[in-house]
Structure formats: C-alpha cells, structure tokens
Tab-separated table of C-alpha atoms and ligand atoms in Angstrom:
chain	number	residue	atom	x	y	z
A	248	UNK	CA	126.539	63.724	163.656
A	249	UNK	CA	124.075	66.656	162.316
A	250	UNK	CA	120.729	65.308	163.010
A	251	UNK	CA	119.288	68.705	163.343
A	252	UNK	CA	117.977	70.307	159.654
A	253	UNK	CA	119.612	74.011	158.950
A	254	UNK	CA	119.062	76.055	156.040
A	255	UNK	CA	122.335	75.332	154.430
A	256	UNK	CA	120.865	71.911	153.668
A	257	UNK	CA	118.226	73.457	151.150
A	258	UNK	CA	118.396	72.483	147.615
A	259	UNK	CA	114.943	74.757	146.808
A	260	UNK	CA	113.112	72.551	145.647
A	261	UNK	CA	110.513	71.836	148.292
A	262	UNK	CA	109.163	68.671	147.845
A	263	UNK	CA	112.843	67.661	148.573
A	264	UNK	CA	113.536	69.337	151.247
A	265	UNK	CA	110.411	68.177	153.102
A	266	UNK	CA	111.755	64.569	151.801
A	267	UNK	CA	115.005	65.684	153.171
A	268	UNK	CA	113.431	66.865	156.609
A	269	UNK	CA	111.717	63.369	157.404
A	270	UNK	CA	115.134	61.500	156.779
A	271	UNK	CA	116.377	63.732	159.191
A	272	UNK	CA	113.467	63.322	161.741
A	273	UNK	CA	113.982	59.541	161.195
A	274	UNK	CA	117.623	59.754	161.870
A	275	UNK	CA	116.598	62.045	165.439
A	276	UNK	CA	114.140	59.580	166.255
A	277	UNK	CA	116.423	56.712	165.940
A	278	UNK	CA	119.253	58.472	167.704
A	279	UNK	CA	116.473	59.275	170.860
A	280	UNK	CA	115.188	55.807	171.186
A	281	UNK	CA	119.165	54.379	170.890
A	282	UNK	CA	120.202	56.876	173.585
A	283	UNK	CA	117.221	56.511	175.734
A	284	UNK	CA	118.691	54.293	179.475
A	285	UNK	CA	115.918	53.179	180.848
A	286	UNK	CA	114.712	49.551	182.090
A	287	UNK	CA	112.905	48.843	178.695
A	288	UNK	CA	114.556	46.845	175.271
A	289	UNK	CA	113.686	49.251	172.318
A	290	UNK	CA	115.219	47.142	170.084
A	291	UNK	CA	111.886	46.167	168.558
A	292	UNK	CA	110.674	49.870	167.804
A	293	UNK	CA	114.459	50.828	166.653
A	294	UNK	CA	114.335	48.179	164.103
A	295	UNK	CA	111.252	49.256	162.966
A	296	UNK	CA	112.318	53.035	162.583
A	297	UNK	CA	115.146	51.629	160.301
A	298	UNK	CA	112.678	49.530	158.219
A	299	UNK	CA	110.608	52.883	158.007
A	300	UNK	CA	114.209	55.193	157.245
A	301	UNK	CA	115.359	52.730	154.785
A	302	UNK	CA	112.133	52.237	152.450
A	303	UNK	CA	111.273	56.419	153.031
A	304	UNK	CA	115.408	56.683	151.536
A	305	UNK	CA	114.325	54.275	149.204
A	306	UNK	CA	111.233	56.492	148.078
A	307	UNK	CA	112.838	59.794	147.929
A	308	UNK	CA	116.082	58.432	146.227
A	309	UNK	CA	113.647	57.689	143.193
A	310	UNK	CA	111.847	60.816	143.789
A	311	UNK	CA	115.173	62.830	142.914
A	312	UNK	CA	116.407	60.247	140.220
A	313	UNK	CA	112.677	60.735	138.583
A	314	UNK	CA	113.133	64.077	138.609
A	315	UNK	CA	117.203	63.864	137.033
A	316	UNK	CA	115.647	61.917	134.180
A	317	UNK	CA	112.571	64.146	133.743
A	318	UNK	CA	114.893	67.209	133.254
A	319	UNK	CA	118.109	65.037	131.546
A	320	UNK	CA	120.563	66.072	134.687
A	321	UNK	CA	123.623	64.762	133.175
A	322	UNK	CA	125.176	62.892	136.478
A	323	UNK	CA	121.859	61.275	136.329
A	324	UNK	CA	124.354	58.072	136.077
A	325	UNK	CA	126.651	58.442	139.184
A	326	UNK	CA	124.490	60.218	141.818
A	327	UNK	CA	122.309	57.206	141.304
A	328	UNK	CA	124.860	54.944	141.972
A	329	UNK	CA	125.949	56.623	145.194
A	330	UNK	CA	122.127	56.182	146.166
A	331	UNK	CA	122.358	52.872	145.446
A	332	UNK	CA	126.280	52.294	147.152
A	333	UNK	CA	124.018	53.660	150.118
A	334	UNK	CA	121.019	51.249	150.165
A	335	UNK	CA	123.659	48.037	149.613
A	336	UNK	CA	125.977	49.344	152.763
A	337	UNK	CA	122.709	49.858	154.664
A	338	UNK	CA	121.137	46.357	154.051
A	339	UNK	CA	124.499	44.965	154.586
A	340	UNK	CA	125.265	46.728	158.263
A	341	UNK	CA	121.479	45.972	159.128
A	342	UNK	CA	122.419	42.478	158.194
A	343	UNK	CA	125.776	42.125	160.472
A	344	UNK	CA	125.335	44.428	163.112
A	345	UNK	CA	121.508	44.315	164.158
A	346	UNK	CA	121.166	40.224	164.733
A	347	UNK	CA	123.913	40.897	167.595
A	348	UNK	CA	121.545	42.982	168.833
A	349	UNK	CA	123.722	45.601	170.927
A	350	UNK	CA	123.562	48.675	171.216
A	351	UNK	CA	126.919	49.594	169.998
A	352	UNK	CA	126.545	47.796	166.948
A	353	UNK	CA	123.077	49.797	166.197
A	354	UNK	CA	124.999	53.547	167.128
A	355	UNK	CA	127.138	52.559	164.392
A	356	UNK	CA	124.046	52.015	162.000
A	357	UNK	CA	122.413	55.296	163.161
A	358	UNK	CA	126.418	57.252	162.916
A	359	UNK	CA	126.726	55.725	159.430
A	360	UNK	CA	122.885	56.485	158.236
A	361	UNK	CA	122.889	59.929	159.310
A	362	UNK	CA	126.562	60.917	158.570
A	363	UNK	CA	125.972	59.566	155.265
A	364	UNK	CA	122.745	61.243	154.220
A	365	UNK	CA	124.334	64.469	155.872
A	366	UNK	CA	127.192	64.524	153.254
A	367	UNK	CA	125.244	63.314	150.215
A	368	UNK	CA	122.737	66.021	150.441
A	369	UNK	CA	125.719	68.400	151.086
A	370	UNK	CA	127.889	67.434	148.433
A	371	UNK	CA	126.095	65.562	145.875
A	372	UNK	CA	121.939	66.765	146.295
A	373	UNK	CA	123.729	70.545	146.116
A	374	UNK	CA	125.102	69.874	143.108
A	375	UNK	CA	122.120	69.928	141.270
A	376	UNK	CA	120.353	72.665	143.259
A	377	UNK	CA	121.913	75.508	140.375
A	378	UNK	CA	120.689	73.137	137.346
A	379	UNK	CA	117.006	73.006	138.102
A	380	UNK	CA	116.812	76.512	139.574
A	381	UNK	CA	118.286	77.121	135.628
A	382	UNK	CA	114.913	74.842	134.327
A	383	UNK	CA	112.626	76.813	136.177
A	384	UNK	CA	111.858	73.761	138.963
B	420	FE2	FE1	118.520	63.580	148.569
B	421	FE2	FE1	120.624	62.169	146.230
C-alpha cells in the first residue's frame, strides 16, 4: 500500500498533482486513524474522512475528464469509465463493509481505496501525461 507521494507519480500538470497529493493525504489520514489502538471508537471521524476522500475523488475525477474533453484526449471514453468502475466499487464496499462496523472490514476499504488510486494514476493518469505536455498544458 503506497500511501506516501514520490515523484514517479507526477503527470506535470500541477493542478493534478496537488489533486493527486490530497487523495493521497486522505488515504494517510485514513490509514493513521484505522491503525491508531487506543481506548477511543474512531469510527465516526473514519467515516467522515471517506465521505471527504470519496466526494474530493469525485471532484478531481471531473477535473481530469474536463480537461480530456477540453483538449479531445481520445480515451476520453474509457478512462472515464474506470473513474466511474471506481466510485460504484467504492459506494458499494462503503455500503457492505462499514455498517458491520469492524475494523477489518474498513482496512479493506482503505487497502482497496488507496491501492486503487495508486495504480490508476500509475497506469492510466500517465498515459496522458505525453499528450498534454504535446498541447502545451
Ligand atoms: Fe487522477
Ligand atoms: Fe484518472
């Protein structure tokens, strides 16, 4: 689970990569607050954080499909699909996992998110980092 940003995950555009950072603070807070053992239920604040992850994915996921359309990025179609695949399995997990309310069940959700967003910037995001350094963005 990469929770920590590196340069490798820079697609030079900065508005996404600050985007890009927050998911990944998110995902680190999340992780903390899941991990922390002491005397206290965070279960309140942790569901909170994944309100707060899910509509900031929410936001930047049309912040990079605006920009596909703005500059006619031809897998416009199926990178926004993946975003959405995302948001569905998300709402879903959140759905079955967090009304059992254990902590097991919300490492999953936290493995899943962060594993997930890892990946897509890492395979998909990169893939349009060359097309709109060619368009001058
Ligand atoms: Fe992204
Ligand atoms: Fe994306």
């Amino acid at each position: 689970m990469a929770l920590k940003w590196r340069d490798s995950f820079s697609c030079d555009i900065k508005e996404i990569d600050d985007q890009h950072k927050r998911l990944f603070e998110l995902g680190s807070n999340l992780y903390t607050l899941a991990s922390l053992k002491d005397e206290y239920d965070h279960y309140d604040e942790i569901v909170q954080i994944i309100e707060e992850l899910k509509s900031y994915t929410e936001y930047h996921f049309e912040y990079e499909e605006n920009l596909m359309l703005q500059y006619n990025y031809s897998e416009y179609e199926t990178h926004k699909l993946e975003h959405k695949a995302f948001i569905n399995s998300l709402v879903k997990l959140e759905k079955e996992d967090l009304d059992v309310h254990q902590a097991q069940s919300i490492m999953k959700l936290i493995v899943f998110v962060t594993d997930w967003i890892t990946a897509h910037i890492m395979k998909t995001d990169m893939k349009y980092k060359e097309f709109f350094k060619e368009k001058g963005k």
